[in-house]
Each structure stands twice: as C-alpha cells, then as structure tokens.
PDB file of C-alpha atoms in Angstrom:
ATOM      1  CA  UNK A  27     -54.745   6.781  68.527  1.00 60.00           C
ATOM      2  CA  UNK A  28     -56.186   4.543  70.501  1.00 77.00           C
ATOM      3  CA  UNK A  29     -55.046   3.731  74.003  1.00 91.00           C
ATOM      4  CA  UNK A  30     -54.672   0.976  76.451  1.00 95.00           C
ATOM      5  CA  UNK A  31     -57.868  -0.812  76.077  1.00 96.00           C
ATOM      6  CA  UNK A  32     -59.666  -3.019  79.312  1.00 97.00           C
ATOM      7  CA  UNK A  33     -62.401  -5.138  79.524  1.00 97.00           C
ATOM      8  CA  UNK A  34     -64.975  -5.818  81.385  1.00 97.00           C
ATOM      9  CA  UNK A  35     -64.841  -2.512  82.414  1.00 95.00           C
ATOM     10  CA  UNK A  36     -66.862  -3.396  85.979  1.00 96.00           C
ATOM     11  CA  UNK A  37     -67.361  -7.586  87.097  1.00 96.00           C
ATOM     12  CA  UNK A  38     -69.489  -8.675  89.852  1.00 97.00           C
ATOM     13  CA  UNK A  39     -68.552 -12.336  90.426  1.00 97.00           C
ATOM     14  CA  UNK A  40     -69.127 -14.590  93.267  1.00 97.00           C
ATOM     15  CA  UNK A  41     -66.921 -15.786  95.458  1.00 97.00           C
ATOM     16  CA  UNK A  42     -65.137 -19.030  93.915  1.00 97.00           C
ATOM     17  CA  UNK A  43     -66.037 -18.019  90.399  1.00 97.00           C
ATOM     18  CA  UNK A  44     -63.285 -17.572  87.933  1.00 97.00           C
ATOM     19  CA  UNK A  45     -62.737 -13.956  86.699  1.00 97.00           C
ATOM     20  CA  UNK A  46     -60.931 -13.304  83.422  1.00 98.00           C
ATOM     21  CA  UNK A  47     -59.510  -9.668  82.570  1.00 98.00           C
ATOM     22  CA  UNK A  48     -58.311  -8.691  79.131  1.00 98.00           C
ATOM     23  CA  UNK A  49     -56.541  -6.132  77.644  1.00 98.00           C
ATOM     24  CA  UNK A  50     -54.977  -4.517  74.401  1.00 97.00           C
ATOM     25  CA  UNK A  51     -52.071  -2.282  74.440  1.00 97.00           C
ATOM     26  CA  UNK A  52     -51.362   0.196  72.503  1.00 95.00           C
ATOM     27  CA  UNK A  53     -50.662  -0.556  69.285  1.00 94.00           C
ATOM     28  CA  UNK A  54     -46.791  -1.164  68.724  1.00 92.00           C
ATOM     29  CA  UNK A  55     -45.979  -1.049  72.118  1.00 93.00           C
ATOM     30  CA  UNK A  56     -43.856  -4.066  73.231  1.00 91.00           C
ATOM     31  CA  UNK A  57     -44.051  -4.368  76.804  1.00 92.00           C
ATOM     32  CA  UNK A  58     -47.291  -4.784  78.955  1.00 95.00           C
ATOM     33  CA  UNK A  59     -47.878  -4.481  82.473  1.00 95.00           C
ATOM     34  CA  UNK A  60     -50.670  -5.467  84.838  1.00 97.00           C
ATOM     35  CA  UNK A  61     -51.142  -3.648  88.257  1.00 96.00           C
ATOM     36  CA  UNK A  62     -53.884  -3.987  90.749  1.00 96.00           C
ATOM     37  CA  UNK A  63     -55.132  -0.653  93.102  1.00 95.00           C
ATOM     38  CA  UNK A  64     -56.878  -1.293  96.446  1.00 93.00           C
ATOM     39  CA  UNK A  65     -57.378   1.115  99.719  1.00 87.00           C
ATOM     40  CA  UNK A  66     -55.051  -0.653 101.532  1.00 87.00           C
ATOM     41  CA  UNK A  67     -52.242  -1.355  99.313  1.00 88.00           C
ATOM     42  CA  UNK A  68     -52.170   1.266  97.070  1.00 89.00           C
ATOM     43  CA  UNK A  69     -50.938   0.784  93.780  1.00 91.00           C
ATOM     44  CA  UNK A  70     -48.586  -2.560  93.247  1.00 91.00           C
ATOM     45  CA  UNK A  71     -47.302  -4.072  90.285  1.00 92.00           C
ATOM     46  CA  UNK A  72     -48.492  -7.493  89.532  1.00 95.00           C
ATOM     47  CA  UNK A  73     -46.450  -8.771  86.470  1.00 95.00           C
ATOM     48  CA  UNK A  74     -45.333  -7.264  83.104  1.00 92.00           C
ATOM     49  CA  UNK A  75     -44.226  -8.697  79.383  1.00 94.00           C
ATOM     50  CA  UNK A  76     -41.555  -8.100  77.407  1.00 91.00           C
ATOM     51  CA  UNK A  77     -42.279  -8.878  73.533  1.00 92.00           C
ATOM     52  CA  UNK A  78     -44.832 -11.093  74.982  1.00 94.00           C
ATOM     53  CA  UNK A  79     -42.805 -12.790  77.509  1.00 93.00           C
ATOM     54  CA  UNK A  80     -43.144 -12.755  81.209  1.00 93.00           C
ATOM     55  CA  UNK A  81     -40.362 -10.791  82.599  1.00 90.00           C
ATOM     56  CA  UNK A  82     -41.218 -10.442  86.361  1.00 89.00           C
ATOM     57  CA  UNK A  83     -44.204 -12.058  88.050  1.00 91.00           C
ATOM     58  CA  UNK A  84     -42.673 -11.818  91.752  1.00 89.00           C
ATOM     59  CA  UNK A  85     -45.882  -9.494  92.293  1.00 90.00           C
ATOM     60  CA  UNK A  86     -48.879 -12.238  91.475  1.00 93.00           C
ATOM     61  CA  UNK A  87     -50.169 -12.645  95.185  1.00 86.00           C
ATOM     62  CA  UNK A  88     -50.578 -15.997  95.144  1.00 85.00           C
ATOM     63  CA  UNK A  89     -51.276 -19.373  92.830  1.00 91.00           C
ATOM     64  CA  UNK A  90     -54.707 -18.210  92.255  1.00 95.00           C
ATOM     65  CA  UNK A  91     -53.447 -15.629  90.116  1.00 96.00           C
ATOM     66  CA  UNK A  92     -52.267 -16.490  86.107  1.00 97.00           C
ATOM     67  CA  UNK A  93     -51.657 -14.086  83.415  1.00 97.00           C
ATOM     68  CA  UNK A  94     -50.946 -14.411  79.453  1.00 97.00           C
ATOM     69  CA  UNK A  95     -49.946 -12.893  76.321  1.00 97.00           C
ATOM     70  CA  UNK A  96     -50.605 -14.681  73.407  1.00 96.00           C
ATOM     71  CA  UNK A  97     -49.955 -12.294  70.791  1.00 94.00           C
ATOM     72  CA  UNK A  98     -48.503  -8.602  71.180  1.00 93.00           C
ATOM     73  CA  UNK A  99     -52.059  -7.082  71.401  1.00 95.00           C
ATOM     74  CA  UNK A 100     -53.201  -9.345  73.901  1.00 96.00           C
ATOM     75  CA  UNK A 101     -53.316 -10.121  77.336  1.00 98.00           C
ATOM     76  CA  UNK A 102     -55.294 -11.753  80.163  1.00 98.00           C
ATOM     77  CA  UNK A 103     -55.223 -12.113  83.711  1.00 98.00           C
ATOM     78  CA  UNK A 104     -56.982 -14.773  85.126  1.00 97.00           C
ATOM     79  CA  UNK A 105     -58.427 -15.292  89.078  1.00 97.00           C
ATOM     80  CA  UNK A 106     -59.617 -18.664  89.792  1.00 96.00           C
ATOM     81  CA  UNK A 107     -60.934 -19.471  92.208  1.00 96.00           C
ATOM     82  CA  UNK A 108     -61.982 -15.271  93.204  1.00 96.00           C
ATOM     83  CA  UNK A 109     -62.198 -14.894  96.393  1.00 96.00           C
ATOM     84  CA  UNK A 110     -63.482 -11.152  97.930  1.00 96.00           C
ATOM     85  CA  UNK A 111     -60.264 -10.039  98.745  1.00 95.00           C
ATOM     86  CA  UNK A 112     -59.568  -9.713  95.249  1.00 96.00           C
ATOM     87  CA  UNK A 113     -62.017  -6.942  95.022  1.00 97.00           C
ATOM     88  CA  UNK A 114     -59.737  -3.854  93.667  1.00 96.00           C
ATOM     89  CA  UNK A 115     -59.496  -1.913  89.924  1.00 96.00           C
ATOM     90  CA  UNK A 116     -57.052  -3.796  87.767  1.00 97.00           C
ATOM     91  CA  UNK A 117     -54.977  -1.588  85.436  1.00 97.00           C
ATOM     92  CA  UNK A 118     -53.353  -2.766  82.407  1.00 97.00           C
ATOM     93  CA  UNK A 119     -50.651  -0.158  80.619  1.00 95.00           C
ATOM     94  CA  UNK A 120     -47.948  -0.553  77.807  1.00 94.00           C
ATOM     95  CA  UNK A 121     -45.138   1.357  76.794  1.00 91.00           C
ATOM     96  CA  UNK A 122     -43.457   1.513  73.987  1.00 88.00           C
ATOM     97  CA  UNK A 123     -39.172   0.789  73.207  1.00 77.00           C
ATOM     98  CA  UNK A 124     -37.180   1.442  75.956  1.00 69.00           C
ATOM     99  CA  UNK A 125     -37.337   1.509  80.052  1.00 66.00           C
ATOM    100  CA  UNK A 126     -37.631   5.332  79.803  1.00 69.00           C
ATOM    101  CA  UNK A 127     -40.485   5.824  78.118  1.00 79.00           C
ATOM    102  CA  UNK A 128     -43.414   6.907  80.198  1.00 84.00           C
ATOM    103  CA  UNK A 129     -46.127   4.223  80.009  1.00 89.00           C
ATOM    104  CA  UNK A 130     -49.525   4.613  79.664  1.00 91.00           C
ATOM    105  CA  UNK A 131     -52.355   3.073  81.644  1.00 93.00           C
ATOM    106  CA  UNK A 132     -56.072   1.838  80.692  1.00 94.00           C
ATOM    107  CA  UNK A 133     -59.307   2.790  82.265  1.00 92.00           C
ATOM    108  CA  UNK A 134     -59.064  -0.012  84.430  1.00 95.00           C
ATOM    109  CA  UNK A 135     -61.389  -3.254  85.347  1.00 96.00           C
ATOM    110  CA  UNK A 136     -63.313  -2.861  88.257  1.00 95.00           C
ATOM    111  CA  UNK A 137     -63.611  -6.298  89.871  1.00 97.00           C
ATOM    112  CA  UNK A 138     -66.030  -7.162  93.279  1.00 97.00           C
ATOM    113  CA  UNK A 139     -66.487 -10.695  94.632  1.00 97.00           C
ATOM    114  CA  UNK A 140     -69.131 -11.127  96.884  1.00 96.00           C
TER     115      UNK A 140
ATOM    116  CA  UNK B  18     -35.835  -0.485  98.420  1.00 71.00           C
ATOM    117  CA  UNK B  19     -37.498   2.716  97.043  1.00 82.00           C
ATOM    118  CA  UNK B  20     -40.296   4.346  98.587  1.00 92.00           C
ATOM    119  CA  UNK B  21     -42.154   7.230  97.658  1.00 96.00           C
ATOM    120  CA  UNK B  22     -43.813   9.269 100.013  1.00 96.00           C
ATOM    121  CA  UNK B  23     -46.378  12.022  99.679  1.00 96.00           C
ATOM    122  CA  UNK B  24     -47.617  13.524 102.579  1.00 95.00           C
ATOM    123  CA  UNK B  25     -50.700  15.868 102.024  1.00 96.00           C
ATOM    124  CA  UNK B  26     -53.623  13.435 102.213  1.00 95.00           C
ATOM    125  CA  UNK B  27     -55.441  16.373 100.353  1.00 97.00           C
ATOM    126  CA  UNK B  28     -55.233  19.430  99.591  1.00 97.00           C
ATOM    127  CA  UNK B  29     -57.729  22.436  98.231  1.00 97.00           C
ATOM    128  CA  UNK B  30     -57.108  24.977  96.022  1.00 97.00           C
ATOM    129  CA  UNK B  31     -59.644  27.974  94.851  1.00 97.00           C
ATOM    130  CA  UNK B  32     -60.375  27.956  91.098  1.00 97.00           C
ATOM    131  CA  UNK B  33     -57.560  30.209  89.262  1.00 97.00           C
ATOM    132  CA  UNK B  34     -54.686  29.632  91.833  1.00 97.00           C
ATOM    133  CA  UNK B  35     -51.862  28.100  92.410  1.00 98.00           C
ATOM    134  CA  UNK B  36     -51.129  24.671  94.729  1.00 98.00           C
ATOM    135  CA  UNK B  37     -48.414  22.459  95.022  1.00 98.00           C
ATOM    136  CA  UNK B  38     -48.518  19.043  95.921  1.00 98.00           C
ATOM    137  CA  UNK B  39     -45.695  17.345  97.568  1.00 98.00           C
ATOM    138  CA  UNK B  40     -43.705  14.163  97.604  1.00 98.00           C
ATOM    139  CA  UNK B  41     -40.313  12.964  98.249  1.00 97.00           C
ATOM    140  CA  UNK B  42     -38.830   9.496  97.816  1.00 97.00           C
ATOM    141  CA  UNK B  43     -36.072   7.603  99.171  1.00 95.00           C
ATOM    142  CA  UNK B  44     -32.977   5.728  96.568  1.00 93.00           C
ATOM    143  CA  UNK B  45     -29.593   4.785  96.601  1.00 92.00           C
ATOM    144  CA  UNK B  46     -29.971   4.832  92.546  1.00 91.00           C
ATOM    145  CA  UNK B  47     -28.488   7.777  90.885  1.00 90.00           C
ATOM    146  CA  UNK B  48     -30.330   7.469  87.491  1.00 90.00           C
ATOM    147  CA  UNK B  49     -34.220   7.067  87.717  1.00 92.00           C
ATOM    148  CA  UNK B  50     -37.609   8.278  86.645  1.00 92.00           C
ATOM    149  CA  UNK B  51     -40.417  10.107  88.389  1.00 95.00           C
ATOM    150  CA  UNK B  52     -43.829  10.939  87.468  1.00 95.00           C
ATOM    151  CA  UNK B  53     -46.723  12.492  88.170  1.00 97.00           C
ATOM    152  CA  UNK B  54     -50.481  10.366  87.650  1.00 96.00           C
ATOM    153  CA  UNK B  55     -53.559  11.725  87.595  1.00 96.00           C
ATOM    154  CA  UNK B  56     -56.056   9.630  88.738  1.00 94.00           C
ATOM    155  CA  UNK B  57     -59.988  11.667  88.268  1.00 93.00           C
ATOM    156  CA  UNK B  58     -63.267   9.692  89.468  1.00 88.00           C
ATOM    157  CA  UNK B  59     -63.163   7.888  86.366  1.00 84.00           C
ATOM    158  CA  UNK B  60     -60.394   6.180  88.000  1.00 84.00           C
ATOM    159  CA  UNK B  61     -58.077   6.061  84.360  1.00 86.00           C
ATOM    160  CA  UNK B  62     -54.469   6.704  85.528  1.00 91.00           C
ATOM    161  CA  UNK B  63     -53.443   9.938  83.642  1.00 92.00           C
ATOM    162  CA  UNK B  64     -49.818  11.048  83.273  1.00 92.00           C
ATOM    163  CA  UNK B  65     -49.355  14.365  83.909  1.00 96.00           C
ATOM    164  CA  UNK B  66     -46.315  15.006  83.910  1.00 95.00           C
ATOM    165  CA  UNK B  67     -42.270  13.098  83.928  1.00 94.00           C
ATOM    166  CA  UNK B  68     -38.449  13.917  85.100  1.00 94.00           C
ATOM    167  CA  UNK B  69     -35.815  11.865  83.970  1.00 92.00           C
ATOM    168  CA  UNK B  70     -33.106  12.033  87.245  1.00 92.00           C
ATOM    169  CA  UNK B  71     -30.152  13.317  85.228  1.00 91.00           C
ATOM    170  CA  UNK B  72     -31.781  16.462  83.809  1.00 89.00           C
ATOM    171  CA  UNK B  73     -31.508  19.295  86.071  1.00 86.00           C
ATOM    172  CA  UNK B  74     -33.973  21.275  84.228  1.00 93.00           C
ATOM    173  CA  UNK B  75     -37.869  21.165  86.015  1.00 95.00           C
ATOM    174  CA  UNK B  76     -40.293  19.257  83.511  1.00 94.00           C
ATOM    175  CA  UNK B  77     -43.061  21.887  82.308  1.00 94.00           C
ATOM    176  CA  UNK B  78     -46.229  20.634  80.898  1.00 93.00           C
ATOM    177  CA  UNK B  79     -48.584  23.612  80.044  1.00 95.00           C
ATOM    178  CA  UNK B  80     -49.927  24.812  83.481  1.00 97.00           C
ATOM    179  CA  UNK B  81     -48.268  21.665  85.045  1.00 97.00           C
ATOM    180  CA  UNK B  82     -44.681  21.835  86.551  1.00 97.00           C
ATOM    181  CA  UNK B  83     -42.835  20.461  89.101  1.00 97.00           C
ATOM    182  CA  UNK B  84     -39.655  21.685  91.566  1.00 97.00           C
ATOM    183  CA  UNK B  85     -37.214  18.164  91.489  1.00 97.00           C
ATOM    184  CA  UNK B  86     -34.523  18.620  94.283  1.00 96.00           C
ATOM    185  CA  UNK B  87     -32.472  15.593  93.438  1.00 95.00           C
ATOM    186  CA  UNK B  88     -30.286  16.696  96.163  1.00 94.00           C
ATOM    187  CA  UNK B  89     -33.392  16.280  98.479  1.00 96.00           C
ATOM    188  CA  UNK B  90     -34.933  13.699  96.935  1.00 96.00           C
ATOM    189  CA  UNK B  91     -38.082  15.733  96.452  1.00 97.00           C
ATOM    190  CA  UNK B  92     -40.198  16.222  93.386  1.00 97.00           C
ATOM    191  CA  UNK B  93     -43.165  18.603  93.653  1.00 98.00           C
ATOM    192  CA  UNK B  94     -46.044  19.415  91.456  1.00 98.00           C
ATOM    193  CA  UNK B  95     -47.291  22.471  90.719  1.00 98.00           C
ATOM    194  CA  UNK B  96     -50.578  23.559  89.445  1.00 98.00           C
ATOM    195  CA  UNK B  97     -50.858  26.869  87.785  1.00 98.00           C
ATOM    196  CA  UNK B  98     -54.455  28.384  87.064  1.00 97.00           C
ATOM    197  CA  UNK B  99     -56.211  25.792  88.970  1.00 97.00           C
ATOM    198  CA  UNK B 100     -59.541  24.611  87.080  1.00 97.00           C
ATOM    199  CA  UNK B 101     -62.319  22.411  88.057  1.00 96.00           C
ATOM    200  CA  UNK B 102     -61.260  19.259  86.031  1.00 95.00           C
ATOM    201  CA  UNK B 103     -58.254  19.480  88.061  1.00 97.00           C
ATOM    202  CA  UNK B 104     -59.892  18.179  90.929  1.00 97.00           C
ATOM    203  CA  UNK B 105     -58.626  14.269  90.869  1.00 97.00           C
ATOM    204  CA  UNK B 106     -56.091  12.120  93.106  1.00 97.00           C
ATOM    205  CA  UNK B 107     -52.562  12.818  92.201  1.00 98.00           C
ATOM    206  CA  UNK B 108     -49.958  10.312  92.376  1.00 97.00           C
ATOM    207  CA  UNK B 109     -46.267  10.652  92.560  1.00 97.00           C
ATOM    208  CA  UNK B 110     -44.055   7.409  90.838  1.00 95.00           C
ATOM    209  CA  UNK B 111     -40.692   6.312  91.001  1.00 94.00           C
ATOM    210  CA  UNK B 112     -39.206   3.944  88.328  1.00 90.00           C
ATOM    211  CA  UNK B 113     -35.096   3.269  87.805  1.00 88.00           C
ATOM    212  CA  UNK B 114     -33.383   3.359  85.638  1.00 85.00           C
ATOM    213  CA  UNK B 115     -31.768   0.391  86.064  1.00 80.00           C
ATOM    214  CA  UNK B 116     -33.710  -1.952  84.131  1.00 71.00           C
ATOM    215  CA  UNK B 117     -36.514  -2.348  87.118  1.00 72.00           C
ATOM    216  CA  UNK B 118     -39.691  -1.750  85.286  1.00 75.00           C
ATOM    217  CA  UNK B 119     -41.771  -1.693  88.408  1.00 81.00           C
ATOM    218  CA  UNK B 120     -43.319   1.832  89.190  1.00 87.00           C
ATOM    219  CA  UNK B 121     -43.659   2.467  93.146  1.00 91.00           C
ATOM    220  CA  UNK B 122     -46.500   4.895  93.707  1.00 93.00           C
ATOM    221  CA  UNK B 123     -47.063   7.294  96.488  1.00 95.00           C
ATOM    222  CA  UNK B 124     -50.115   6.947  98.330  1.00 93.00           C
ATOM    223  CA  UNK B 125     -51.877  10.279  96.700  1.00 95.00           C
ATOM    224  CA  UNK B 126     -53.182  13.161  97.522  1.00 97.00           C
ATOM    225  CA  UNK B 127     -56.782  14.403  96.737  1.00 97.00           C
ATOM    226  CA  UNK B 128     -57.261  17.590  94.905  1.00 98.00           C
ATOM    227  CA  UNK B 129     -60.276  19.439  95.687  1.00 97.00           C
ATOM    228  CA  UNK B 130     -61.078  22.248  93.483  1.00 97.00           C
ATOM    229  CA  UNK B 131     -63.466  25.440  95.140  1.00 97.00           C
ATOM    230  CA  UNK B 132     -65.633  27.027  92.493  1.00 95.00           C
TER     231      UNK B 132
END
C-alpha cells in the first residue's frame, strides 16, 4: 500500500514568497494531521482533520499560516507571506478509525526561505 | 500538560548488541498511548514500536521492545541485535486517550551504530 504521500519533497523559496505543501493520506484513512520539526522546537503539532474537517488548529503559529482539505485524499498547507523562520521539515500523517490507532507519517517537505 | 522527556542525547551501541534508550513522561491521565518513532537521515518518521497505557504486557516488535513502568511513568526501548540501519534518531510520543489527538514528542536521542 501506499503511504502518506508529500510534496515538494525539498522548496527553496524566498522570503515573502508564498509556499504551498500538499499531501495525500493514506487511502481510507479519515483523519489527517500536519506537524512541523525544527532544532529548536522539536516536533509540534500544527492542525489535524477529522473527515475533512478542521478539528484543532490552536497549533498554526500565526495568520500567515492556512491549511485545507478539500476532499479526503487531500490536503494543503499554505505559508504566505514565508518568512525564514519558517524554514523546518513539514510532516503530514493520517490514521485510520479511531484515536488509538497508531498514525503514520510521510517523508516530509523540506522547506528553506532565504 | 504532558511532557515527555528523554534524556540520552545519544547513545552508541556496537553492531550485534543490545542498548536501551530511555524516556519518561509526566500525566495526570490514566489511559494514554506511547510510541516509539524512528526518524533515519531520510528524515521519514518511522513507528517502531506502540503501548496502549492499560496493557501491562511490554509491546514486542521483532528485535524491538520496550520496559513501560506505568507506575514510573517510564517507557524504554530496547534494541536487540543492534544492526547498522538501526542507526537513526529515536523519538519517544505521548498521545491520550482522551480524545486529544496531539502527539507530544521527546526531544530524541541519536543512535550511532559501530561496525
């Protein structure tokens, strides 16, 4: 099967440039998550879907940030404007059914703004 | 609010032996998740292994297993027969139970296999 798929997998983008991210979860999976992973904060939770909905986007870091999911193999995260402190690997993972099951992660998005 | 906390920056192990990573987190939940990630230079986040809180039985995954003191609120990984793809950052995650679908990572520790 295939898993959580990212794209691009590596962006160089200027500063003030917008930056788009997409993913596709695993196929009948119904919730979606988006997390971002730099040196100094680690791993952190950005926002995650339910069935397509937005369930909790308390982690977004600021206004700047935007994410969607059109369709249940489909999301996006959006920057604009970038700005360098944005530079970090985006993840996207699914799971499938219920809180418990383990959740799966994609190869991640390496993003720089310069 | 949880925390997880692993405190071996890195760690080496000699090809063929044994190592144990540590972590240990901090909840007033009583029914939760934790995980182990494997995260190799490709930088994909690998699971390696998972513990659901109200098991007592230790999670075994081939030459993967891990010693979960829920008492202690510690949850170690073991690595039996260490091999060179081994070698990776290892991350320890919490999730509850609860309905919170955030996972709360550790900050890792660095695996270093020796040929």
């Amino acid at each position: 099967d295939a898993g959580v798929i990212q794209s691009p997998r590596h962006e160089v983008t200027e500063m003030g440039q917008e930056v788009t991210l997409r993913c596709k979860p695993i196929s009948g999976h119904n919730s979606l998550f988006w997390y971002r992973q730099t040196m100094m904060r680690g791993l952190e939770l950005l926002i995650y879907f339910n069935n397509n909905v937005p369930i909790d986007d308390s982690g977004m870091p600021e206004d700047r940030f935007s994410a969607k999911m059109p369709n249940a193999s489909f999301s996006t995260l959006k920057i604009q404007p970038s700005e360098p402190r944005d530079s970090a690997v985006y993840f996207c993972a699914s799971r499938q059914g219920y809180s418990g099951n383990t959740i799966y992660f994609g190869e991640g998005s390496w993003l720089t703004v310069v | 609010a949880q925390t997880v906390t692993q405190s071996q920056p890195e760690m080496s192990v000699q090809e063929a032996e044994t190592v144990t990573l540590s972590c240990t987190y901090d909840t007033s939940e009583s029914d939760y998740y934790l995980f182990w990630y494997k995260q190799p230079p490709s930088r994909q986040m690998i699971l390696v292994i998972r513990q659901e809180a109200y098991k007592q039985q230790n999670a075994t995954e081939n030459r993967f297993s891990v010693n979960f003191q829920k008492a202690a609120k510690s949850f170690s990984l073991k690595i039996s027969d260490s091999q060179l793809g081994d070698a990776a950052m290892y991350f320890c995650a919490y999730r509850s139970a609860s309905g919170n679908e955030k996972l709360t990572f550790g900050t890792g520790t660095r695996l270093t296999i020796i040929p």
